mmCIF file of C-alpha atoms in Angstrom:
data_model
loop_
_atom_site.group_PDB
_atom_site.id
_atom_site.type_symbol
_atom_site.label_atom_id
_atom_site.label_comp_id
_atom_site.label_asym_id
_atom_site.label_seq_id
_atom_site.Cartn_x
_atom_site.Cartn_y
_atom_site.Cartn_z
ATOM 1 C CA UNK A 1 -36.737 26.938 -21.075
ATOM 2 C CA UNK A 2 -36.211 24.567 -18.253
ATOM 3 C CA UNK A 3 -34.078 25.224 -15.400
ATOM 4 C CA UNK A 4 -32.447 23.018 -12.696
ATOM 5 C CA UNK A 5 -31.146 23.511 -9.175
ATOM 6 C CA UNK A 6 -27.522 23.670 -8.494
ATOM 7 C CA UNK A 7 -28.289 23.365 -4.841
ATOM 8 C CA UNK A 8 -29.981 20.007 -5.450
ATOM 9 C CA UNK A 9 -27.143 18.864 -7.546
ATOM 10 C CA UNK A 10 -24.411 20.238 -5.057
ATOM 11 C CA UNK A 11 -26.530 17.960 -2.285
ATOM 12 C CA UNK A 12 -26.295 14.994 -4.378
ATOM 13 C CA UNK A 13 -22.499 15.454 -4.866
ATOM 14 C CA UNK A 14 -21.506 15.780 -1.340
ATOM 15 C CA UNK A 15 -23.659 13.323 0.088
ATOM 16 C CA UNK A 16 -22.206 10.393 2.128
ATOM 17 C CA UNK A 17 -24.278 7.095 1.627
ATOM 18 C CA UNK A 18 -23.809 3.833 3.384
ATOM 19 C CA UNK A 19 -24.061 2.064 0.317
ATOM 20 C CA UNK A 20 -20.987 3.737 -1.241
ATOM 21 C CA UNK A 21 -19.196 3.061 2.079
ATOM 22 C CA UNK A 22 -19.925 -0.742 2.077
ATOM 23 C CA UNK A 23 -19.181 -1.240 -1.832
ATOM 24 C CA UNK A 24 -15.575 0.361 -0.900
ATOM 25 C CA UNK A 25 -15.391 -2.210 1.701
ATOM 26 C CA UNK A 26 -16.525 -4.880 -0.613
ATOM 27 C CA UNK A 27 -14.369 -3.940 -3.322
ATOM 28 C CA UNK A 28 -11.102 -4.022 -1.129
ATOM 29 C CA UNK A 29 -12.080 -7.209 0.465
ATOM 30 C CA UNK A 30 -12.588 -8.866 -2.781
ATOM 31 C CA UNK A 31 -9.051 -7.599 -4.273
ATOM 32 C CA UNK A 32 -7.555 -8.811 -1.099
ATOM 33 C CA UNK A 33 -8.866 -12.487 -1.493
ATOM 34 C CA UNK A 34 -8.304 -12.483 -5.582
ATOM 35 C CA UNK A 35 -5.298 -10.281 -6.288
ATOM 36 C CA UNK A 36 -2.456 -12.565 -7.439
ATOM 37 C CA UNK A 37 0.247 -10.415 -6.288
ATOM 38 C CA UNK A 38 -0.924 -11.145 -2.783
ATOM 39 C CA UNK A 39 -1.348 -14.704 -3.413
ATOM 40 C CA UNK A 40 2.078 -15.008 -4.752
ATOM 41 C CA UNK A 41 3.707 -13.352 -2.175
ATOM 42 C CA UNK A 42 1.811 -15.343 0.532
ATOM 43 C CA UNK A 43 3.518 -18.464 -0.805
ATOM 44 C CA UNK A 44 6.732 -16.808 -1.011
ATOM 45 C CA UNK A 45 6.915 -15.646 2.703
ATOM 46 C CA UNK A 46 5.694 -18.931 3.804
ATOM 47 C CA UNK A 47 8.826 -20.707 2.121
ATOM 48 C CA UNK A 48 10.959 -17.963 3.411
ATOM 49 C CA UNK A 49 9.527 -18.708 6.830
ATOM 50 C CA UNK A 50 10.685 -22.524 6.496
ATOM 51 C CA UNK A 51 14.009 -21.413 5.110
ATOM 52 C CA UNK A 52 14.667 -19.457 8.349
ATOM 53 C CA UNK A 53 13.950 -22.710 10.330
ATOM 54 C CA UNK A 54 16.428 -24.785 8.150
ATOM 55 C CA UNK A 55 19.170 -24.041 10.352
ATOM 56 C CA UNK A 56 17.581 -24.725 13.577
ATOM 57 C CA UNK A 57 17.998 -28.523 13.918
ATOM 58 C CA UNK A 58 21.438 -29.904 15.102
ATOM 59 C CA UNK A 59 24.044 -30.887 12.553
ATOM 60 C CA UNK A 60 23.493 -34.563 11.108
ATOM 61 C CA UNK A 61 25.249 -37.480 13.272
ATOM 62 C CA UNK A 62 27.876 -39.230 11.651
ATOM 63 C CA UNK A 63 28.164 -42.583 11.543
ATOM 64 C CA UNK A 64 31.185 -44.601 10.212
ATOM 65 C CA UNK A 65 32.104 -48.698 9.885
ATOM 66 C CA UNK A 66 35.412 -49.997 9.227
ATOM 67 C CA UNK A 67 36.276 -53.749 8.655
ATOM 68 C CA UNK A 68 39.376 -54.845 7.873
ATOM 69 C CA UNK A 69 40.831 -58.364 6.966
ATOM 70 C CA UNK A 70 44.180 -59.294 8.525
ATOM 71 C CA UNK A 71 46.834 -60.777 6.808
ATOM 72 C CA UNK A 72 48.476 -63.047 7.624
ATOM 73 C CA UNK A 73 45.294 -64.871 8.995
ATOM 74 C CA UNK A 74 46.622 -64.981 12.301
ATOM 75 C CA UNK A 75 46.670 -61.333 12.632
ATOM 76 C CA UNK A 76 42.956 -61.571 12.994
ATOM 77 C CA UNK A 77 40.149 -59.144 11.660
ATOM 78 C CA UNK A 78 39.711 -55.543 12.661
ATOM 79 C CA UNK A 79 36.322 -53.846 12.979
ATOM 80 C CA UNK A 80 35.915 -50.257 13.895
ATOM 81 C CA UNK A 81 32.890 -48.205 14.548
ATOM 82 C CA UNK A 82 32.309 -44.649 14.970
ATOM 83 C CA UNK A 83 29.334 -42.850 15.953
ATOM 84 C CA UNK A 84 29.839 -38.794 16.256
ATOM 85 C CA UNK A 85 27.724 -35.636 16.900
ATOM 86 C CA UNK A 86 29.008 -32.247 16.656
ATOM 87 C CA UNK A 87 27.423 -29.172 18.201
ATOM 88 C CA UNK A 88 27.995 -25.428 18.245
ATOM 89 C CA UNK A 89 28.641 -23.619 21.304
ATOM 90 C CA UNK A 90 25.290 -23.819 23.353
ATOM 91 C CA UNK A 91 24.765 -20.042 23.271
ATOM 92 C CA UNK A 92 24.484 -20.268 19.458
ATOM 93 C CA UNK A 93 21.191 -22.208 19.552
ATOM 94 C CA UNK A 94 19.264 -19.541 21.446
ATOM 95 C CA UNK A 95 20.343 -16.778 19.108
ATOM 96 C CA UNK A 96 19.438 -18.893 16.191
ATOM 97 C CA UNK A 97 15.972 -19.217 17.377
ATOM 98 C CA UNK A 98 15.968 -15.806 18.068
ATOM 99 C CA UNK A 99 17.053 -14.823 14.767
ATOM 100 C CA UNK A 100 14.661 -17.221 12.983
ATOM 101 C CA UNK A 101 11.587 -15.725 15.477
ATOM 102 C CA UNK A 102 12.558 -12.200 14.094
ATOM 103 C CA UNK A 103 13.166 -12.896 10.464
ATOM 104 C CA UNK A 104 9.698 -14.810 10.152
ATOM 105 C CA UNK A 105 8.115 -11.541 11.901
ATOM 106 C CA UNK A 106 9.829 -9.545 9.299
ATOM 107 C CA UNK A 107 8.342 -11.828 6.694
ATOM 108 C CA UNK A 108 4.797 -11.314 8.052
ATOM 109 C CA UNK A 109 5.208 -7.268 8.185
ATOM 110 C CA UNK A 110 6.493 -7.531 4.596
ATOM 111 C CA UNK A 111 3.321 -9.352 3.583
ATOM 112 C CA UNK A 112 1.274 -7.013 5.322
ATOM 113 C CA UNK A 113 3.200 -4.059 3.673
ATOM 114 C CA UNK A 114 2.649 -5.602 0.238
ATOM 115 C CA UNK A 115 -1.027 -6.213 0.646
ATOM 116 C CA UNK A 116 -1.470 -2.628 2.278
ATOM 117 C CA UNK A 117 0.149 -1.086 -0.683
ATOM 118 C CA UNK A 118 -2.294 -3.079 -3.162
ATOM 119 C CA UNK A 119 -5.225 -2.104 -1.148
ATOM 120 C CA UNK A 120 -4.099 1.459 -1.139
ATOM 121 C CA UNK A 121 -3.806 1.529 -4.738
ATOM 122 C CA UNK A 122 -7.376 -0.388 -5.050
ATOM 123 C CA UNK A 123 -8.550 2.684 -2.534
ATOM 124 C CA UNK A 124 -7.091 5.472 -4.644
ATOM 125 C CA UNK A 125 -8.623 4.268 -7.678
ATOM 126 C CA UNK A 126 -11.947 4.071 -6.159
ATOM 127 C CA UNK A 127 -11.765 7.617 -5.024
ATOM 128 C CA UNK A 128 -10.797 8.812 -8.278
ATOM 129 C CA UNK A 129 -13.659 6.773 -9.762
ATOM 130 C CA UNK A 130 -15.865 8.947 -7.412
ATOM 131 C CA UNK A 131 -14.521 11.852 -8.495
ATOM 132 C CA UNK A 132 -15.054 10.805 -12.211
ATOM 133 C CA UNK A 133 -18.471 10.145 -11.837
ATOM 134 C CA UNK A 134 -19.447 13.049 -10.136
ATOM 135 C CA UNK A 135 -17.803 14.952 -13.021
ATOM 136 C CA UNK A 136 -19.415 12.930 -15.525
ATOM 137 C CA UNK A 137 -22.870 13.917 -13.994
ATOM 138 C CA UNK A 138 -21.894 17.413 -14.033
ATOM 139 C CA UNK A 139 -20.811 17.168 -17.634
ATOM 140 C CA UNK A 140 -23.979 15.256 -18.244
ATOM 141 C CA UNK A 141 -26.066 17.906 -16.933
ATOM 142 C CA UNK A 142 -24.165 20.706 -18.975
ATOM 143 C CA UNK A 143 -24.691 18.462 -22.018
ATOM 144 C CA UNK A 144 -28.444 18.077 -21.510
ATOM 145 C CA UNK A 145 -28.742 22.015 -20.755
ATOM 146 C CA UNK A 146 -26.792 23.018 -24.042
ATOM 147 C CA UNK A 147 -28.847 20.404 -26.122
ATOM 148 C CA UNK A 148 -32.310 22.258 -24.717
ATOM 149 C CA UNK A 149 -30.376 25.497 -25.792
ATOM 150 C CA UNK A 150 -29.445 24.371 -29.080
ATOM 151 C CA UNK A 151 -32.977 22.967 -29.857
ATOM 152 C CA UNK A 152 -34.605 26.214 -28.600
ATOM 153 C CA UNK A 153 -32.148 28.315 -30.747
ATOM 154 C CA UNK A 154 -32.964 26.131 -33.840
ATOM 155 C CA UNK A 155 -36.863 26.421 -33.217
ATOM 156 C CA UNK A 156 -36.579 30.287 -32.832
ATOM 157 C CA UNK A 157 -34.365 30.303 -35.997
ATOM 158 C CA UNK A 158 -36.889 28.524 -37.903
ATOM 159 C CA UNK A 159 -39.802 30.860 -36.774
ATOM 160 C CA UNK A 160 -37.749 33.945 -37.452
ATOM 161 C CA UNK A 161 -37.224 34.916 -33.960
ATOM 162 C CA UNK A 162 -33.559 33.901 -33.753
ATOM 163 C CA UNK A 163 -30.249 34.117 -35.554
ATOM 164 C CA UNK A 164 -27.685 31.642 -36.867
ATOM 165 C CA UNK A 165 -24.943 32.870 -34.678
ATOM 166 C CA UNK A 166 -26.691 31.861 -31.562
ATOM 167 C CA UNK A 167 -27.182 28.336 -33.278
ATOM 168 C CA UNK A 168 -23.450 28.042 -33.842
ATOM 169 C CA UNK A 169 -22.382 29.155 -30.659
ATOM 170 C CA UNK A 170 -24.499 26.600 -29.274
ATOM 171 C CA UNK A 171 -23.090 23.914 -31.395
ATOM 172 C CA UNK A 172 -19.390 24.725 -30.862
ATOM 173 C CA UNK A 173 -20.166 24.651 -26.902
ATOM 174 C CA UNK A 174 -21.997 21.413 -27.468
ATOM 175 C CA UNK A 175 -19.050 19.831 -29.398
ATOM 176 C CA UNK A 176 -16.308 20.798 -26.180
ATOM 177 C CA UNK A 177 -18.951 19.451 -23.981
ATOM 178 C CA UNK A 178 -18.988 16.254 -25.843
ATOM 179 C CA UNK A 179 -15.083 16.023 -25.746
ATOM 180 C CA UNK A 180 -15.143 16.355 -22.227
ATOM 181 C CA UNK A 181 -17.696 13.950 -21.605
ATOM 182 C CA UNK A 182 -15.825 11.079 -23.747
ATOM 183 C CA UNK A 183 -12.573 12.096 -22.367
ATOM 184 C CA UNK A 184 -13.903 11.745 -18.859
ATOM 185 C CA UNK A 185 -15.886 8.510 -19.866
ATOM 186 C CA UNK A 186 -12.475 7.042 -20.846
ATOM 187 C CA UNK A 187 -10.742 7.787 -17.737
ATOM 188 C CA UNK A 188 -13.867 6.056 -15.910
ATOM 189 C CA UNK A 189 -13.172 3.086 -18.081
ATOM 190 C CA UNK A 190 -9.513 2.934 -17.352
ATOM 191 C CA UNK A 191 -10.195 3.084 -13.500
ATOM 192 C CA UNK A 192 -12.589 0.178 -13.757
ATOM 193 C CA UNK A 193 -9.940 -1.919 -15.793
ATOM 194 C CA UNK A 194 -7.329 -0.931 -13.084
ATOM 195 C CA UNK A 195 -9.706 -2.195 -10.314
ATOM 196 C CA UNK A 196 -10.464 -5.397 -12.367
ATOM 197 C CA UNK A 197 -6.535 -5.980 -12.831
ATOM 198 C CA UNK A 198 -6.091 -5.761 -9.037
ATOM 199 C CA UNK A 199 -9.017 -7.954 -8.544
ATOM 200 C CA UNK A 200 -7.391 -10.947 -10.094
ATOM 201 C CA UNK A 201 -8.995 -10.147 -13.813
ATOM 202 C CA UNK A 202 -12.453 -10.715 -12.031
ATOM 203 C CA UNK A 203 -15.184 -8.228 -12.741
ATOM 204 C CA UNK A 204 -16.235 -5.799 -9.963
ATOM 205 C CA UNK A 205 -19.200 -4.432 -9.507
ATOM 206 C CA UNK A 206 -18.387 -0.759 -8.486
ATOM 207 C CA UNK A 207 -20.959 1.805 -7.210
ATOM 208 C CA UNK A 208 -18.527 4.635 -6.643
ATOM 209 C CA UNK A 209 -20.774 7.501 -6.174
ATOM 210 C CA UNK A 210 -19.823 9.082 -2.972
ATOM 211 C CA UNK A 211 -16.679 9.436 -0.525
ATOM 212 C CA UNK A 212 -16.196 7.253 2.679
ATOM 213 C CA UNK A 213 -15.812 9.511 5.785
ATOM 214 C CA UNK A 214 -13.033 8.155 8.314
ATOM 215 C CA UNK A 215 -12.451 9.507 11.462
ATOM 216 C CA UNK A 216 -8.660 11.495 11.705
ATOM 217 C CA UNK A 217 -7.853 13.257 14.807
ATOM 218 C CA UNK A 218 -6.894 16.857 14.841
ATOM 219 C CA UNK A 219 -3.497 16.212 16.870
ATOM 220 C CA UNK A 220 -1.088 15.297 14.621
ATOM 221 C CA UNK A 221 0.928 13.680 17.331
ATOM 222 C CA UNK A 222 -1.556 11.271 18.072
ATOM 223 C CA UNK A 223 -1.972 10.325 14.785
ATOM 224 C CA UNK A 224 1.884 9.517 14.454
ATOM 225 C CA UNK A 225 1.566 7.490 17.426
ATOM 226 C CA UNK A 226 -1.101 5.419 15.956
ATOM 227 C CA UNK A 227 0.777 5.314 12.744
ATOM 228 C CA UNK A 228 3.744 3.781 14.547
ATOM 229 C CA UNK A 229 1.837 1.277 16.340
ATOM 230 C CA UNK A 230 0.032 -0.163 13.125
ATOM 231 C CA UNK A 231 2.318 0.554 10.214
ATOM 232 C CA UNK A 232 3.759 -2.639 9.093
ATOM 233 C CA UNK A 233 6.675 -1.115 7.132
ATOM 234 C CA UNK A 234 7.536 0.642 10.614
ATOM 235 C CA UNK A 235 7.530 -2.645 12.171
ATOM 236 C CA UNK A 236 9.584 -4.026 9.366
ATOM 237 C CA UNK A 237 12.369 -1.650 9.471
ATOM 238 C CA UNK A 238 12.172 -1.570 13.437
ATOM 239 C CA UNK A 239 12.629 -5.375 13.449
ATOM 240 C CA UNK A 240 15.436 -5.279 10.669
ATOM 241 C CA UNK A 241 17.542 -3.186 13.248
ATOM 242 C CA UNK A 242 16.786 -5.875 15.996
ATOM 243 C CA UNK A 243 17.836 -8.807 13.905
ATOM 244 C CA UNK A 244 20.748 -7.055 12.745
ATOM 245 C CA UNK A 245 21.674 -6.938 16.408
ATOM 246 C CA UNK A 246 20.844 -10.802 16.884
ATOM 247 C CA UNK A 247 22.912 -11.701 13.841
ATOM 248 C CA UNK A 248 25.892 -9.757 15.450
ATOM 249 C CA UNK A 249 25.431 -11.871 18.747
ATOM 250 C CA UNK A 250 24.991 -15.211 16.851
ATOM 251 C CA UNK A 251 28.041 -14.716 14.730
ATOM 252 C CA UNK A 252 30.049 -14.161 18.183
ATOM 253 C CA UNK A 253 28.394 -17.244 19.497
ATOM 254 C CA UNK A 254 29.393 -19.015 16.247
ATOM 255 C CA UNK A 255 32.999 -17.875 16.818
ATOM 256 C CA UNK A 256 33.211 -19.789 20.144
ATOM 257 C CA UNK A 257 34.508 -23.445 20.003
ATOM 258 C CA UNK A 258 32.326 -26.070 18.625
ATOM 259 C CA UNK A 259 31.941 -29.134 20.580
ATOM 260 C CA UNK A 260 31.741 -32.907 19.381
ATOM 261 C CA UNK A 261 31.136 -35.996 21.240
ATOM 262 C CA UNK A 262 30.932 -39.667 20.319
ATOM 263 C CA UNK A 263 31.045 -43.201 20.821
ATOM 264 C CA UNK A 264 33.709 -45.802 19.466
ATOM 265 C CA UNK A 265 33.636 -49.435 19.305
ATOM 266 C CA UNK A 266 36.657 -51.466 18.301
ATOM 267 C CA UNK A 267 37.099 -55.245 17.958
ATOM 268 C CA UNK A 268 40.691 -57.213 17.212
ATOM 269 C CA UNK A 269 41.633 -61.044 18.011
ATOM 270 C CA UNK A 270 38.809 -61.464 20.356
ATOM 271 C CA UNK A 271 39.371 -58.084 22.274
ATOM 272 C CA UNK A 272 37.051 -55.270 22.198
ATOM 273 C CA UNK A 273 37.655 -51.850 23.031
ATOM 274 C CA UNK A 274 34.761 -49.037 23.507
ATOM 275 C CA UNK A 275 34.413 -45.569 24.954
ATOM 276 C CA UNK A 276 33.543 -42.031 24.393
ATOM 277 C CA UNK A 277 35.170 -39.276 22.438
ATOM 278 C CA UNK A 278 35.020 -35.438 23.376
ATOM 279 C CA UNK A 279 36.607 -32.877 20.979
ATOM 280 C CA UNK A 280 36.461 -29.245 20.443
ATOM 281 C CA UNK A 281 37.497 -26.876 17.399
ATOM 282 C CA UNK A 282 39.701 -23.937 18.166
ATOM 283 C CA UNK A 283 38.371 -20.894 16.048
ATOM 284 C CA UNK A 284 41.380 -19.183 15.043
ATOM 285 C CA UNK A 285 40.776 -18.350 11.408
ATOM 286 C CA UNK A 286 37.275 -19.237 10.082
ATOM 287 C CA UNK A 287 35.020 -16.278 11.550
ATOM 288 C CA UNK A 288 38.115 -13.742 11.616
ATOM 289 C CA UNK A 289 36.272 -11.286 9.655
ATOM 290 C CA UNK A 290 32.694 -12.302 10.004
ATOM 291 C CA UNK A 291 32.178 -10.561 13.328
ATOM 292 C CA UNK A 292 33.388 -7.267 12.081
ATOM 293 C CA UNK A 293 31.195 -7.752 9.009
ATOM 294 C CA UNK A 294 28.002 -8.211 11.173
ATOM 295 C CA UNK A 295 29.300 -5.193 13.584
ATOM 296 C CA UNK A 296 29.170 -3.076 10.379
ATOM 297 C CA UNK A 297 25.995 -4.501 9.121
ATOM 298 C CA UNK A 298 24.592 -3.782 12.576
ATOM 299 C CA UNK A 299 25.785 -0.043 12.664
ATOM 300 C CA UNK A 300 24.348 0.459 9.244
ATOM 301 C CA UNK A 301 20.944 -0.891 10.372
ATOM 302 C CA UNK A 302 20.726 1.237 13.336
ATOM 303 C CA UNK A 303 21.540 4.323 11.073
ATOM 304 C CA UNK A 304 19.096 3.175 8.588
ATOM 305 C CA UNK A 305 16.277 2.669 11.497
ATOM 306 C CA UNK A 306 17.083 6.331 12.921
ATOM 307 C CA UNK A 307 16.815 7.651 9.247
ATOM 308 C CA UNK A 308 13.807 5.909 8.414
ATOM 309 C CA UNK A 309 11.876 7.155 11.639
ATOM 310 C CA UNK A 310 13.051 10.848 10.979
ATOM 311 C CA UNK A 311 12.137 10.515 7.282
ATOM 312 C CA UNK A 312 8.474 9.192 7.882
ATOM 313 C CA UNK A 313 7.824 11.698 10.881
ATOM 314 C CA UNK A 314 8.368 14.753 8.377
ATOM 315 C CA UNK A 315 6.874 12.749 5.166
ATOM 316 C CA UNK A 316 3.767 12.317 7.385
ATOM 317 C CA UNK A 317 3.806 15.809 8.883
ATOM 318 C CA UNK A 318 4.114 17.431 4.939
ATOM 319 C CA UNK A 319 1.084 15.144 4.298
ATOM 320 C CA UNK A 320 -0.983 16.080 7.262
ATOM 321 C CA UNK A 321 -0.074 19.912 6.720
ATOM 322 C CA UNK A 322 -1.313 19.370 3.158
ATOM 323 C CA UNK A 323 -4.585 17.617 4.335
ATOM 324 C CA UNK A 324 -5.366 20.527 6.926
ATOM 325 C CA UNK A 325 -5.109 23.026 3.801
ATOM 326 C CA UNK A 326 -7.353 21.024 1.693
ATOM 327 C CA UNK A 327 -9.891 20.660 4.446
ATOM 328 C CA UNK A 328 -10.287 24.668 4.609
ATOM 329 C CA UNK A 329 -10.238 25.040 1.006
ATOM 330 C CA UNK A 330 -12.950 22.359 0.612
ATOM 331 C CA UNK A 331 -15.110 24.001 3.273
ATOM 332 C CA UNK A 332 -14.714 27.257 1.636
ATOM 333 C CA UNK A 333 -16.122 25.763 -1.598
ATOM 334 C CA UNK A 334 -18.868 24.154 0.228
ATOM 335 C CA UNK A 335 -19.935 27.418 2.044
ATOM 336 C CA UNK A 336 -20.024 29.292 -1.146
ATOM 337 C CA UNK A 337 -21.515 26.580 -3.678
ATOM 338 C CA UNK A 338 -24.337 25.386 -1.166
ATOM 339 C CA UNK A 339 -25.984 28.920 -1.422
ATOM 340 C CA UNK A 340 -25.782 29.625 -5.061
ATOM 341 C CA UNK A 341 -27.766 28.800 -8.051
ATOM 342 C CA UNK A 342 -25.835 30.523 -11.106
ATOM 343 C CA UNK A 343 -26.984 28.611 -13.853
ATOM 344 C CA UNK A 344 -30.674 28.854 -12.966
ATOM 345 C CA UNK A 345 -30.188 32.729 -12.832
ATOM 346 C CA UNK A 346 -28.392 32.636 -16.170
ATOM 347 C CA UNK A 347 -31.017 30.384 -17.551
ATOM 348 C CA UNK A 348 -33.341 33.301 -16.452
ATOM 349 C CA UNK A 349 -31.599 36.272 -17.732
ATOM 350 C CA UNK A 350 -30.933 34.734 -21.146
ATOM 351 C CA UNK A 351 -34.528 33.637 -21.465
ATOM 352 C CA UNK A 352 -35.696 37.244 -20.636
ATOM 353 C CA UNK A 353 -33.053 38.830 -22.828
ATOM 354 C CA UNK A 354 -30.741 40.515 -20.117
ATOM 355 C CA UNK A 355 -27.754 38.827 -21.413
ATOM 356 C CA UNK A 356 -26.545 37.679 -24.885
ATOM 357 C CA UNK A 357 -25.607 33.999 -25.859
ATOM 358 C CA UNK A 358 -22.009 34.671 -25.421
ATOM 359 C CA UNK A 359 -22.234 36.137 -22.242
ATOM 360 C CA UNK A 360 -24.339 33.255 -21.153
ATOM 361 C CA UNK A 361 -21.796 30.465 -22.172
ATOM 362 C CA UNK A 362 -18.825 32.699 -20.503
ATOM 363 C CA UNK A 363 -20.508 33.033 -17.045
ATOM 364 C CA UNK A 364 -21.709 29.364 -17.309
ATOM 365 C CA UNK A 365 -18.177 27.972 -18.155
ATOM 366 C CA UNK A 366 -16.975 30.184 -15.369
ATOM 367 C CA UNK A 367 -19.046 28.388 -12.834
ATOM 368 C CA UNK A 368 -18.435 25.017 -14.325
ATOM 369 C CA UNK A 369 -14.863 25.595 -14.012
ATOM 370 C CA UNK A 370 -15.061 26.506 -10.550
ATOM 371 C CA UNK A 371 -17.259 23.588 -9.659
ATOM 372 C CA UNK A 372 -14.776 21.205 -11.509
ATOM 373 C CA UNK A 373 -11.994 22.807 -9.430
ATOM 374 C CA UNK A 374 -14.266 21.887 -6.148
ATOM 375 C CA UNK A 375 -14.625 18.459 -7.395
ATOM 376 C CA UNK A 376 -10.936 17.987 -7.824
ATOM 377 C CA UNK A 377 -10.250 19.667 -4.501
ATOM 378 C CA UNK A 378 -12.680 17.234 -2.777
ATOM 379 C CA UNK A 379 -10.954 14.144 -4.433
ATOM 380 C CA UNK A 380 -7.534 15.765 -3.216
ATOM 381 C CA UNK A 381 -8.765 15.987 0.038
ATOM 382 C CA UNK A 382 -9.795 12.120 0.289
ATOM 383 C CA UNK A 383 -6.855 10.813 -1.524
ATOM 384 C CA UNK A 384 -4.376 12.656 0.961
ATOM 385 C CA UNK A 385 -6.394 11.450 3.898
ATOM 386 C CA UNK A 386 -6.406 7.932 2.549
ATOM 387 C CA UNK A 387 -2.689 8.116 2.688
ATOM 388 C CA UNK A 388 -2.533 9.334 6.039
ATOM 389 C CA UNK A 389 -4.484 6.425 7.006
ATOM 390 C CA UNK A 390 -3.143 3.708 4.706
ATOM 391 C CA UNK A 391 -1.941 2.100 8.030
ATOM 392 C CA UNK A 392 -5.614 0.936 8.894
ATOM 393 C CA UNK A 393 -6.048 -1.003 5.582
#
């Protein structure tokens, strides 16, 4: 009976190839270029930026021309021309420009957050695909080994050296393995379809065979500072607090008198009159409650910003602690699995008759269950790490 090296299988499963790393980067680059949601949001936010700038220009100038025939004719004809331009209080224009700039920055951060969310989903699907592919390799090895056992039992049965019970046990074991094989294969296909959907319906060549290593500091506070400096949602909420304050200042400026200036020309009975006009509105009622409204909105935005900072800190902290625990568990698995060849020993023991067929399958299933748990722990480790480092996408 042939045996295979678990140590060799393990070394294949924990390798980190440059090819896989570049493949992940290529997948993310393709999805960023082809994803329909990202493309739609780019157009949407460009339109919003133009909307923010729409209030920056001055009011339209007003032109009026009146011509009236006099009666009787001796009364002469009256010509009246008005040109008028209205202005907000001067400080309003500075606040309006500042507000447009802030809202434009928010639109950029929102687009970056949308892009990041989609790329994180793609990366998590890719990492899940690595796990599924590794698991499929393990199941394939089990399948091949069990098929060899079944052929050996059937051969011994025909020569009178075996028994039908061993053949039936091997057949039942193979049925269970084939079920896992097909179920995992279906999972692989679903992940590939999800990546294709994220890629705008365009097929992707994905070689997800190993995980990509990324540097992660052992100091959480340093990681949090890096997160604050790069995370677009952090910047978006922070800017929302700032723009809320600018809105309040802008509304206070809008509550100041508006100014209008103009030119008037009048002609009657050969006499002409011309001159300039200056006026101002008195803001008694129009903005009575609007300033209070913006004050309440600013207070809400400030509380929301404080709450968001606190929430994100502890959310990231909990994720980092989970990452540390997974790192320890993963290393424990690796330390043990690198130094054992359980299946090879079981194959030899079965061949020599030291254990029964049922003992062989029970022990091998125990080992494969532990190995599957290792693969799942490894996948959880890299998925949590990807979540921690999402701000780098």
